[in-house]
Short mmCIF file of C-alpha atoms and ligand atoms in Angstrom, two decimals:
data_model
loop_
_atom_site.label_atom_id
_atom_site.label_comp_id
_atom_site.label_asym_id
_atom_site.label_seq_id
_atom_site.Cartn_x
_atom_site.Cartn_y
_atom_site.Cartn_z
CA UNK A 1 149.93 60.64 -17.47
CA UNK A 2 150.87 61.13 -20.95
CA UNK A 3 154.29 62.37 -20.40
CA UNK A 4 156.13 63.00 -16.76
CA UNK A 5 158.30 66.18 -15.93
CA UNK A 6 161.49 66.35 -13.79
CA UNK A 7 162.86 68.83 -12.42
CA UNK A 8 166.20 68.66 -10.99
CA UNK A 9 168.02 70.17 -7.81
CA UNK A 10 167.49 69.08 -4.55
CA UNK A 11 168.18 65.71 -2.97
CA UNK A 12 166.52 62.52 -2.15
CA UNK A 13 165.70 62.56 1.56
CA UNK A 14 163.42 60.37 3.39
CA UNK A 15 161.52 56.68 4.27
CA UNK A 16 159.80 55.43 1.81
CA UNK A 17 157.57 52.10 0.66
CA UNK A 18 157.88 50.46 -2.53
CA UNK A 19 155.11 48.66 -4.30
CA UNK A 20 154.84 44.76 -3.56
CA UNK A 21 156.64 42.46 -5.69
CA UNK A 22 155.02 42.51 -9.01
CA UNK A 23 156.63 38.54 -9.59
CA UNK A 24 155.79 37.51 -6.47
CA UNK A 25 151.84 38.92 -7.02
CA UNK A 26 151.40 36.84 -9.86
CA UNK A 27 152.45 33.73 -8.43
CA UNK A 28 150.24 34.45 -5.06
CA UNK A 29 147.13 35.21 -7.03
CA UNK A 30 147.29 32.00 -9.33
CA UNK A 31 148.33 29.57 -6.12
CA UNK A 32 145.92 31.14 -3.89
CA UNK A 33 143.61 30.42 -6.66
CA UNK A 34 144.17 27.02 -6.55
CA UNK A 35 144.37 26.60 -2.78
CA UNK A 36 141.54 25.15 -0.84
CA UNK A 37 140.04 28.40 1.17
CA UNK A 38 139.57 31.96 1.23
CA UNK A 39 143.65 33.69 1.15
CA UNK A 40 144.57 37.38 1.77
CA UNK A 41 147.34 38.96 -0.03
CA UNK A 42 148.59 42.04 1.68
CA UNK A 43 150.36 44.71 -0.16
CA UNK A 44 150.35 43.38 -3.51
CA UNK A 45 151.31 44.87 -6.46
CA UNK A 46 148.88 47.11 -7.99
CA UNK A 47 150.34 47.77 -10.96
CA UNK A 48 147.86 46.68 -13.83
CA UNK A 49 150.37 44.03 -15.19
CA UNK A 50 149.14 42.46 -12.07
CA UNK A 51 146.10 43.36 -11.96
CA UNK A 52 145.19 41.83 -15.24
CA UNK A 53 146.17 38.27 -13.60
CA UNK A 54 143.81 39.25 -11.31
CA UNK A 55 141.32 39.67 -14.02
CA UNK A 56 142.13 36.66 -15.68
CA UNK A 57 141.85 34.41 -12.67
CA UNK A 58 138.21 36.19 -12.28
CA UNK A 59 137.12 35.70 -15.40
CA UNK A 60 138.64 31.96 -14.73
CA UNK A 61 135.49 31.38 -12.05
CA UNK A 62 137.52 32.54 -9.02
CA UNK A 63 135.96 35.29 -6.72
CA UNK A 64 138.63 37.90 -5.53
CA UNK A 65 137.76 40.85 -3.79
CA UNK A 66 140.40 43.83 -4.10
CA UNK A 67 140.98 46.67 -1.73
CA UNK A 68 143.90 48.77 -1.84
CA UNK A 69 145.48 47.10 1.49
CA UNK A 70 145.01 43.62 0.28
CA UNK A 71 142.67 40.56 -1.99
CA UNK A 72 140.62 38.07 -0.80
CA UNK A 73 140.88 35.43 -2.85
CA UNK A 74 138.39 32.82 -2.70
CA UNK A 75 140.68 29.29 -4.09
CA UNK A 76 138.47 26.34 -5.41
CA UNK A 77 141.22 24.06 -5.37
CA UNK A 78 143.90 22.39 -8.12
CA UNK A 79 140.83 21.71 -10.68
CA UNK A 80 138.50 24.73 -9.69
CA UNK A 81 138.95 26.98 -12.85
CA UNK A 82 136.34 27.25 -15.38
CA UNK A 83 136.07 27.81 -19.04
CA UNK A 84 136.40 32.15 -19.45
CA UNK A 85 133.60 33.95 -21.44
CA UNK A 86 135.97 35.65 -23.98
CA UNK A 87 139.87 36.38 -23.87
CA UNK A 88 142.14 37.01 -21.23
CA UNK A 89 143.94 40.05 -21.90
CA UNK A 90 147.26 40.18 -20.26
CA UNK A 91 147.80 43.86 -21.05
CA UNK A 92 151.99 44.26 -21.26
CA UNK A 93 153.01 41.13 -19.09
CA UNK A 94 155.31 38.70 -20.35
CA UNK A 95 154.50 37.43 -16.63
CA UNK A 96 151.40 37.14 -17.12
CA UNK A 97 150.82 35.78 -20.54
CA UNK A 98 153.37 32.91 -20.11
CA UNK A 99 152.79 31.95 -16.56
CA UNK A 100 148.72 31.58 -17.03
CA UNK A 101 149.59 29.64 -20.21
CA UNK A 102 151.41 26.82 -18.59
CA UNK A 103 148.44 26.93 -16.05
CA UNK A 104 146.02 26.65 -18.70
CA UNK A 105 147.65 24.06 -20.66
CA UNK A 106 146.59 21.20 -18.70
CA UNK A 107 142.89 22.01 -18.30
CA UNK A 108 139.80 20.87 -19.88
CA UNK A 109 138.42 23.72 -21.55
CA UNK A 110 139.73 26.36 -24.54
CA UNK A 111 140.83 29.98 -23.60
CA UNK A 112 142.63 32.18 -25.99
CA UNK A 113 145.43 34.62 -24.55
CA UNK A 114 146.92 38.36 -25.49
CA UNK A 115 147.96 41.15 -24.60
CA UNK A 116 149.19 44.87 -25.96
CA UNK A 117 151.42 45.59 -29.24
CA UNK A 118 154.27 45.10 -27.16
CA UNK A 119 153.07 41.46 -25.73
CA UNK A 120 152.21 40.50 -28.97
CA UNK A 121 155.77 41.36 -30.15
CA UNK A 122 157.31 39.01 -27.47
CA UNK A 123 158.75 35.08 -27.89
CA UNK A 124 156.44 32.43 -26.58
CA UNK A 125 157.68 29.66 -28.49
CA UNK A 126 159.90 29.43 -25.23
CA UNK A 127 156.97 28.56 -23.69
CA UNK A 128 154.64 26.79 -26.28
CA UNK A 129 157.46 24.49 -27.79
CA UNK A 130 157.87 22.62 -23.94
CA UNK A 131 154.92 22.72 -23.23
CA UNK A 132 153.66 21.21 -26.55
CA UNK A 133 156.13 18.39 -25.56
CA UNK A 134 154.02 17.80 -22.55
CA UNK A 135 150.89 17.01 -24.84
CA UNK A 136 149.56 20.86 -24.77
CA UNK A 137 147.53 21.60 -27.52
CA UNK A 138 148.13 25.57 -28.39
CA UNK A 139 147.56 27.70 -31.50
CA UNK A 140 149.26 31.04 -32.13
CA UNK A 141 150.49 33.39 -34.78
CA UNK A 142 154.09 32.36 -36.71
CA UNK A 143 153.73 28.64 -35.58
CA UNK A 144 152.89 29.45 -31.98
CA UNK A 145 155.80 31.93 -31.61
CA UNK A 146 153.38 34.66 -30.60
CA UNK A 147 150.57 36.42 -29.10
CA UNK A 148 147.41 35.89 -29.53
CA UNK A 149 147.54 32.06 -28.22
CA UNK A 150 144.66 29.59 -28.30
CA UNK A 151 144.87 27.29 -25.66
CA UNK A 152 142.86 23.63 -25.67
CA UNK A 153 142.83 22.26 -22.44
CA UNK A 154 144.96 18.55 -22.60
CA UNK A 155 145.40 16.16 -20.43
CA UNK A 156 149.50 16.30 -20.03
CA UNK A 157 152.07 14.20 -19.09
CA UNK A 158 155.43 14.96 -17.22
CA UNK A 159 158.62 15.91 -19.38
CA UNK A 160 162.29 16.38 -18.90
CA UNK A 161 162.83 19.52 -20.23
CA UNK A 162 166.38 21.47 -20.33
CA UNK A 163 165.71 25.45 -20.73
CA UNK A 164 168.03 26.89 -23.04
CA UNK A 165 167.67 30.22 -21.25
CA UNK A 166 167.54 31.18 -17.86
CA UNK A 167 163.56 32.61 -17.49
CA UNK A 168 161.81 32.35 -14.46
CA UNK A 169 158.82 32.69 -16.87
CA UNK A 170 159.92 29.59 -18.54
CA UNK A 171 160.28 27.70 -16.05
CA UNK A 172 157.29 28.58 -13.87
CA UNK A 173 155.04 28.46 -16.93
CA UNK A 174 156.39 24.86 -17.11
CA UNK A 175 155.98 24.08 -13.09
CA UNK A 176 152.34 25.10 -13.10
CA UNK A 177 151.39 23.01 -16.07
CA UNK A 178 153.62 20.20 -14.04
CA UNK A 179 150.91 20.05 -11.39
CA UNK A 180 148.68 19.21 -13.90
CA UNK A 181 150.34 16.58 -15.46
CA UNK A 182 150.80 13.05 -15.23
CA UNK A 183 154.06 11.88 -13.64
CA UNK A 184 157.11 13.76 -12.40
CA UNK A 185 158.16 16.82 -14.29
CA UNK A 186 162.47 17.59 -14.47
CA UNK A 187 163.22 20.99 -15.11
CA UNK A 188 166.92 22.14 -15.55
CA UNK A 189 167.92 25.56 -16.59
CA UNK A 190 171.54 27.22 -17.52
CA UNK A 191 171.47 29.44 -14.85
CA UNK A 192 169.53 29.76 -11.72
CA UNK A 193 166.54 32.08 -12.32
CA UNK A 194 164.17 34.28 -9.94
CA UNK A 195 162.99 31.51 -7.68
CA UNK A 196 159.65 32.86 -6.65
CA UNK A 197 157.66 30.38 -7.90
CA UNK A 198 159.64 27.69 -5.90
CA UNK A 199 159.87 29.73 -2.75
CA UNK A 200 156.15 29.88 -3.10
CA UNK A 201 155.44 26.33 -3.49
CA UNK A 202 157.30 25.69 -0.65
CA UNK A 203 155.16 28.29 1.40
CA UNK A 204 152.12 26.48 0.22
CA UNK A 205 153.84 23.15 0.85
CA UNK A 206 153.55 21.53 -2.59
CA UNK A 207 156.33 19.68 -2.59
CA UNK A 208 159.05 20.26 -5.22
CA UNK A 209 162.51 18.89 -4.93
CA UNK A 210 165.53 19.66 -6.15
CA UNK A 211 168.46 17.38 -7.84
CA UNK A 212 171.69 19.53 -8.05
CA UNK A 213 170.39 21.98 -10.70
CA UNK A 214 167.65 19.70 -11.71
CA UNK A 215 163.53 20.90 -10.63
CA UNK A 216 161.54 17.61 -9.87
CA UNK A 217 157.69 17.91 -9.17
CA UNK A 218 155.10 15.50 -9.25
CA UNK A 219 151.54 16.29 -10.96
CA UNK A 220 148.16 15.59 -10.13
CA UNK A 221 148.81 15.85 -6.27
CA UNK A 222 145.56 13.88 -4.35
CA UNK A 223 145.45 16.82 -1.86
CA UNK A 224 145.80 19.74 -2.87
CA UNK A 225 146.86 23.23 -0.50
CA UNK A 226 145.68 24.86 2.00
CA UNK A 227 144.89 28.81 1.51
CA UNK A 228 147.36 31.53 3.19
CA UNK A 229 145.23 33.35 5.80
CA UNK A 230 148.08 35.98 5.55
CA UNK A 231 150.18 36.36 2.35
CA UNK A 232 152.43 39.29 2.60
CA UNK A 233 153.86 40.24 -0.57
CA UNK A 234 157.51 41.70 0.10
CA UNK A 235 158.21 45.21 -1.44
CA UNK A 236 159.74 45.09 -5.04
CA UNK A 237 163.51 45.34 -5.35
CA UNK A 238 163.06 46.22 -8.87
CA UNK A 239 160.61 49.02 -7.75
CA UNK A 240 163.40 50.42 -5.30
CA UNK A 241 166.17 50.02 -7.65
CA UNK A 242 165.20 53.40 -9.11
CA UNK A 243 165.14 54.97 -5.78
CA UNK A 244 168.30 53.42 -4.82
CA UNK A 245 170.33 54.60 -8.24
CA UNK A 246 168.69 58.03 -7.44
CA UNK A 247 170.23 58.74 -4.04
CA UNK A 248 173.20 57.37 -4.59
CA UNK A 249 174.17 59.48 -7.91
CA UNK A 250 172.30 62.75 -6.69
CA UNK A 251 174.74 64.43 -3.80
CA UNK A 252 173.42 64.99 -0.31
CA UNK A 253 170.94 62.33 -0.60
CA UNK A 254 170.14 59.60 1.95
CA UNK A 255 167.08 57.80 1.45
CA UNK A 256 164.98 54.74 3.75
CA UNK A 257 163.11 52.10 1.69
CA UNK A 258 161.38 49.69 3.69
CA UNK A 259 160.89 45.84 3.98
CA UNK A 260 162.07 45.43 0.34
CA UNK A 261 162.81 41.94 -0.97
CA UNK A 262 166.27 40.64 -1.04
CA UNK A 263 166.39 37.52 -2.80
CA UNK A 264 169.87 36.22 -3.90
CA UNK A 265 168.37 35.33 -7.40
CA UNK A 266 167.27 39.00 -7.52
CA UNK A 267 169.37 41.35 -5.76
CA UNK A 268 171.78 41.43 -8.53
CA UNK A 269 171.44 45.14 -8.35
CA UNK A 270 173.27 45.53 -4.61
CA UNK A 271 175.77 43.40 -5.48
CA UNK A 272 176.72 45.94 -8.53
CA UNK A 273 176.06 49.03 -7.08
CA UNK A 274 178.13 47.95 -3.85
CA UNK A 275 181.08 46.93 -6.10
CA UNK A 276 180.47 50.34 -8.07
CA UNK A 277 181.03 52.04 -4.69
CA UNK A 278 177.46 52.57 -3.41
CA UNK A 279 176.46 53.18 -0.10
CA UNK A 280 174.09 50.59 0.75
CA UNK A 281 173.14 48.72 4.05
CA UNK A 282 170.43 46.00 4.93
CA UNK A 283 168.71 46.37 8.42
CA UNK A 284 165.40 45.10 10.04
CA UNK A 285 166.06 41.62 8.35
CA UNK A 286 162.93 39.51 8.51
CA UNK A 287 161.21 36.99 6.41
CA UNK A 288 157.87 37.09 4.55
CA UNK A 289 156.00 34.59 1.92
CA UNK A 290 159.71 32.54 2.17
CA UNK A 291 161.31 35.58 1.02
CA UNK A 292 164.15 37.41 2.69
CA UNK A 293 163.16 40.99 3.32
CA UNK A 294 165.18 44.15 5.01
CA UNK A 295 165.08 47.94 5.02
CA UNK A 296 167.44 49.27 2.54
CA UNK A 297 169.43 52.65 3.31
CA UNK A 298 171.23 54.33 0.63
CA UNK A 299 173.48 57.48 0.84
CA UNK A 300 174.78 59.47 -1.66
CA UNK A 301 178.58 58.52 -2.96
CA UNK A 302 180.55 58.19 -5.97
CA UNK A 303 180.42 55.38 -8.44
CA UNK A 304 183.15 54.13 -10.84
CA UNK A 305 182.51 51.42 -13.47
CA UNK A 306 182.39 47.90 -13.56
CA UNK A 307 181.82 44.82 -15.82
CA UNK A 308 178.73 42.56 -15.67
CA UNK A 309 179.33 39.40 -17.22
CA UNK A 310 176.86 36.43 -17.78
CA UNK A 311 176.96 35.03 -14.11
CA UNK A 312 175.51 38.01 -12.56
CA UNK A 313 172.46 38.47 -16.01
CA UNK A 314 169.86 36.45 -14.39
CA UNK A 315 170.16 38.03 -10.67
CA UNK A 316 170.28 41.94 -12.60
CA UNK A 317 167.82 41.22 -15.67
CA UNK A 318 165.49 43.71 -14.69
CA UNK A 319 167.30 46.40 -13.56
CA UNK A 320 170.09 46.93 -16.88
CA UNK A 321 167.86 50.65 -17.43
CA UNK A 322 168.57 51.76 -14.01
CA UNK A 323 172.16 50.56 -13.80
CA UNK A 324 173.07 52.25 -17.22
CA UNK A 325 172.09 55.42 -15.29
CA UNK A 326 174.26 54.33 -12.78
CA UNK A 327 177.03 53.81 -15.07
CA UNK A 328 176.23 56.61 -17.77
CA UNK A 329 177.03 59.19 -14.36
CA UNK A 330 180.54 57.12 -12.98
CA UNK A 331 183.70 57.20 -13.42
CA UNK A 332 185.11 54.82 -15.94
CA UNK A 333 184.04 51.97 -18.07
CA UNK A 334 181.24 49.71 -17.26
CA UNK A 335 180.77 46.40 -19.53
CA UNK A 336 177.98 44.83 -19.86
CA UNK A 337 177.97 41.54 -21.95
CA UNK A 338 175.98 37.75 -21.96
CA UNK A 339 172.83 39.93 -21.78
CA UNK A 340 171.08 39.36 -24.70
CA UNK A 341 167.28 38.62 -23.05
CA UNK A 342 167.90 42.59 -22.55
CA UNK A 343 166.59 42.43 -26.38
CA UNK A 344 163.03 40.39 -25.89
CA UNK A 345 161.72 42.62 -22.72
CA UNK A 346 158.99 45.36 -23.09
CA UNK A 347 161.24 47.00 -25.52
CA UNK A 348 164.40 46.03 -27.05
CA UNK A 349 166.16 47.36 -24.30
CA UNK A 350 169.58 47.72 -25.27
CA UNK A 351 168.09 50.02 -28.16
CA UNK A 352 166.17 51.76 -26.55
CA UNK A 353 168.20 52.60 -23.39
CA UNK A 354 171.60 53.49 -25.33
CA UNK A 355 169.66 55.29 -27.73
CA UNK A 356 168.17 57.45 -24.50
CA UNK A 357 171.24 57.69 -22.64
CA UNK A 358 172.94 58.90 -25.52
CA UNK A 359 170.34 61.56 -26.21
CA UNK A 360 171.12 62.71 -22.73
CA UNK A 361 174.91 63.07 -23.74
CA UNK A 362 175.60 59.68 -21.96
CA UNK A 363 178.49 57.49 -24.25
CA UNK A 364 177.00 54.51 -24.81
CA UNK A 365 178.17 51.64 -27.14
CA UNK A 366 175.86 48.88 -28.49
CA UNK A 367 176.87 45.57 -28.28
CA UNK A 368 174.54 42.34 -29.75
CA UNK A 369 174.57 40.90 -26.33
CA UNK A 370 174.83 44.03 -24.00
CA UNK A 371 176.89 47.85 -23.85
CA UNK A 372 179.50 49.65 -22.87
CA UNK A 373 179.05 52.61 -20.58
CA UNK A 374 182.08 55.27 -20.44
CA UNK A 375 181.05 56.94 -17.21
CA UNK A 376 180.73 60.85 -17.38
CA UNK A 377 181.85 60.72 -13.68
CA UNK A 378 185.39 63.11 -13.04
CA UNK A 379 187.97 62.56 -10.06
CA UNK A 380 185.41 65.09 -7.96
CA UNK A 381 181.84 63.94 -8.45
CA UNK A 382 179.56 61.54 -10.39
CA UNK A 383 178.78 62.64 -13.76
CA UNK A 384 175.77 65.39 -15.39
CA UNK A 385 173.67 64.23 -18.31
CA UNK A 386 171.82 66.74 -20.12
CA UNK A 387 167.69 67.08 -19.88
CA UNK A 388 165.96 66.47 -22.74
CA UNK A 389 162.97 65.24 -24.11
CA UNK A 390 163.26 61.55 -23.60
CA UNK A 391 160.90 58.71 -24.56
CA UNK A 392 159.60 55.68 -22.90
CA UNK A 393 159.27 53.77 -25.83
CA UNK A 394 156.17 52.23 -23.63
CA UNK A 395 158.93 50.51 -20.94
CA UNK A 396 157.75 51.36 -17.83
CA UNK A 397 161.50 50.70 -16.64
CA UNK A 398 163.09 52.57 -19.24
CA UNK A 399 160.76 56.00 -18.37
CA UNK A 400 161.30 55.78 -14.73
CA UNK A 401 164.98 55.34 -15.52
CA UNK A 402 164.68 58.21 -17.78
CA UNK A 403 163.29 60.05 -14.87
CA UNK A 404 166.17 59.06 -12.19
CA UNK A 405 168.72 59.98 -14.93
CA UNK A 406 167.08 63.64 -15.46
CA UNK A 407 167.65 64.31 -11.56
CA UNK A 408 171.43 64.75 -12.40
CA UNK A 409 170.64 67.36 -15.23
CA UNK A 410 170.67 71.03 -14.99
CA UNK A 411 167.21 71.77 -16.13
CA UNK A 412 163.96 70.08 -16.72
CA UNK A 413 163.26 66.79 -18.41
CA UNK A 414 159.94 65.61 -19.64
CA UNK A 415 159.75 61.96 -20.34
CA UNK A 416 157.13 60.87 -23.50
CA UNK A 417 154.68 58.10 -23.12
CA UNK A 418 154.57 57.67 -19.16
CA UNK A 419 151.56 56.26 -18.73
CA UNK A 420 153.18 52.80 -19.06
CA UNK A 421 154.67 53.55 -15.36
CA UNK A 422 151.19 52.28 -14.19
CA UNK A 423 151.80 48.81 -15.35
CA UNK A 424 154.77 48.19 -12.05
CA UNK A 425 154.74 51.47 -10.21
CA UNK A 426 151.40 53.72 -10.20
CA UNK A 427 152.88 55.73 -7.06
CA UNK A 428 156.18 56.32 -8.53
CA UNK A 429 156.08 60.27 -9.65
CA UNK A 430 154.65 60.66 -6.05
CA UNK A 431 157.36 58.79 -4.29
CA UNK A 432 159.73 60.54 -6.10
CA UNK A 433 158.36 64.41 -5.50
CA UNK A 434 157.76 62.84 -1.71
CA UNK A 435 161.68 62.50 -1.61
CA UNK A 436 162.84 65.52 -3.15
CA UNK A 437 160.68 67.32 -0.70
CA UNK A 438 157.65 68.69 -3.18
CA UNK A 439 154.50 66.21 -1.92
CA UNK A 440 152.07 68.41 -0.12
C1 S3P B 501 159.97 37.50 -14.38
C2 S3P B 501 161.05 36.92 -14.99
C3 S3P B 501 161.99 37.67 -15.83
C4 S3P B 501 161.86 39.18 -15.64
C5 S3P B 501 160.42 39.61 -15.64
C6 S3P B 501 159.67 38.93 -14.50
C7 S3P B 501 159.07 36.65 -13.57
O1 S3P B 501 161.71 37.37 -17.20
O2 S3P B 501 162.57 39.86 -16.63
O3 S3P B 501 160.31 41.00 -15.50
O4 S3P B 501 158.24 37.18 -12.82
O5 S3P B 501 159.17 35.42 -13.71
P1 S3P B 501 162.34 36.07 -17.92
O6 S3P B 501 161.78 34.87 -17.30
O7 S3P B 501 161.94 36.22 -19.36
O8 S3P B 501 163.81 36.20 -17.71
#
């Protein structure tokens, strides 16, 4: 797909599914990987970012059969993996790259570590700097600060390590490498994170504690984990966000996505939209991997602008491209600010999307650590923005963004540089032509 077309018009009607969580498919295939016993993992993410884990845990001696419904992954236990024949390429995920190089830290063989232009672009002296503290012994371009990264298997020993920046990939890079490590690893971050990888532990049962905002985990467990005879991955919330943003800023819309995930450390997005004036309700709550799910319904309604401060950064990381949609279309001001990780993603995205938005006749402000959005929105309706010939600047967020925003245009726009859609959401165009109506 080297560039997408939308065309405007009609509204967003119908039930849908959503991909499986793309964070939550990492973390399955690398624990399942180290369980003891053959695991399934039904409806995982297919997107490749995922599917190059997959790869690398392959190419790291473990046997995983894929089929679209679910893998079979056959787990060899906490000291299973073996040496790879040649790099592990992590494609575009930051995911990826950083959690497989706190798993490989602590091993006893060498594997070297990329990715894309855009991986190779991204910090991972968040990662190597910690993790060198632990006794890791890792090689990489500027000092270690990037992509490619040569890892020597160490033996490592527990740290207590204070994050100065609320990652999930930080901080699950660093709980991985914990197992391997001798004594008990503290972990404390700013700001509560994703907690997938915890959630997931405790699934597993590895046992993990927690000391008021403090992560404690002892390495080298004597027995390791069983394997999940039935992983179900929930459905992304960052996958539905688009879908969610779409019916509720294109009129007559009313739209069914089902068993989503609603994590508190992720669901940032409701809690906006809601306070925006969205139309959103939860139903069919149920639980899956140690994750809250529900069906999310979404009607069409008018939005006015809000401000997003640093509390609510972590919760909403992902989904700033969508929201600016959201807020480009309102009525009113929306201020975004203490979101400066906005600038290290797949692309700088505060650049990128105010540079978009604006394009599209959106008035967007840069800020270093965020934007402000003056909503297009009038007394009546939510706001037009104009089609044009937008770019993806190869963030898969930022085209299908692009592509929700174009739904409130007049005429056709074609989004440049699609194809990197494939690395979250390789159904999305479909979805999308399923709701307006157009999927034969
Ligand atoms: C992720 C954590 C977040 C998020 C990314 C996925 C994860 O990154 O933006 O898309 O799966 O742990 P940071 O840890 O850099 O905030």
């Amino acid at each position: 797909m080297a560039s997408l077309t939308i065309t405007p018009g009609r509204p967003l009607q119908g039930t849908i599914s959503v991909p499986g969580d793309k964070s939550i498919t990492h973390r399955a295939i690398i624990l399942t990987a180290l369980a003891n016993g053959i695991s399934t993992v039904a409806r995982y993410c297919r997107g490749e970012d995922c599917l190059n884990t997959m790869r690398a845990l392959q190419g790291l001696g473990i046997r995983i059969d894929e089929s679209d419904e679910e893998l079979c992954v056959y787990g060899k236990g906490l000291w299973g993996l073996t040496e790879p024949s040649g790099p592990i390429d992590c494609g575009n995920s930051g995911t990826g790259i950083r959690l497989l190089t706190g798993l490989l830290a602590g091993q006893d063989f060498f594997t070297v570590l990329s990715g894309d232009e855009s991986i190779r672009r991204r910090p991972m002296g968040r990662i190597v700097k910690p993790l060198r503290e632990m006794g890791a012994t890792i090689a990489g371009r500027n000092g270690g600060e990037l992509a490619p990264l040569a890892v020597t298997g160490s033996r490592l020993r527990a740290i207590t390590y204070a994050s100065p920046v609320a990652s999930a990939q930080i901080k699950s890079a660093l709980l991985l490498a914990a197992l391997f490590a001798e004594g008990t690893t503290r972990i404390t971050e700013p700001r509560l994170s994703r907690d997938h990888t915890e959630r997931l532990f405790h699934f597993f049962g590895i046992v993990l504690q927690r000391e008021g905002t403090a992560l404690l985990i002892d390495g080298r467990p004597s027995v390791g984990w069983n394997a999940a005879p039935k992983l179900v991955v929930p459905g992304d919330l960052s996958a539905a966000a688009f879908f969610i943003v779409g019916a509720t800023i294109v009129p007559g819309s009313d739209v069914t996505i089902r068993q989503v995930g609603i994590n508190p450390t992720r669901a940032g997005l409701l809690d906006v939209m809601t306070r925006m004036g969205a139309d959103i309700q939860l139903f069919n709550r149920c639980e899956e991997a140690g994750e809250p799910v529900a069906d999310i319904r979404v009607r069409s309604a008018r939005l006015r602008g809000v401000e997003i401060g640093p509390d609510l950064i972590p919760q909403t990381i992902d989904e700033f491209p969508i929201l600016c949609v959201a807020a480009a279309v309102a009525e009113g001001e929306t201020i975004i600010s203490g979101a400066q990780e906005l600038r290290v993603k797949e692309s700088d995205r505060i650049a990128t999307v105010s540079a978009e938005l604006r394009a599209m006749g959106a008035q967007v402000t840069e800020r270093p650590d965020g934007m402000i959005v003056r909503g297009l929105g009038t007394a009546k309706d939510n706001g037009r923005l104009q089609a044009v010939r937008g770019h993806s600047h190869g963030d898969h967020r930022v085209a299908m963004s692009l592509a929700i925003a174009g739904l409130t245009a007049s005429a056709p726009t074609s989004i440049d540089e699609a194809a990197c859609i494939e690395t979250s959401f390789p159904n999305f165009h479909r979805t999308l032509l399923e709701l307006l109506g157009e999927c034969r």
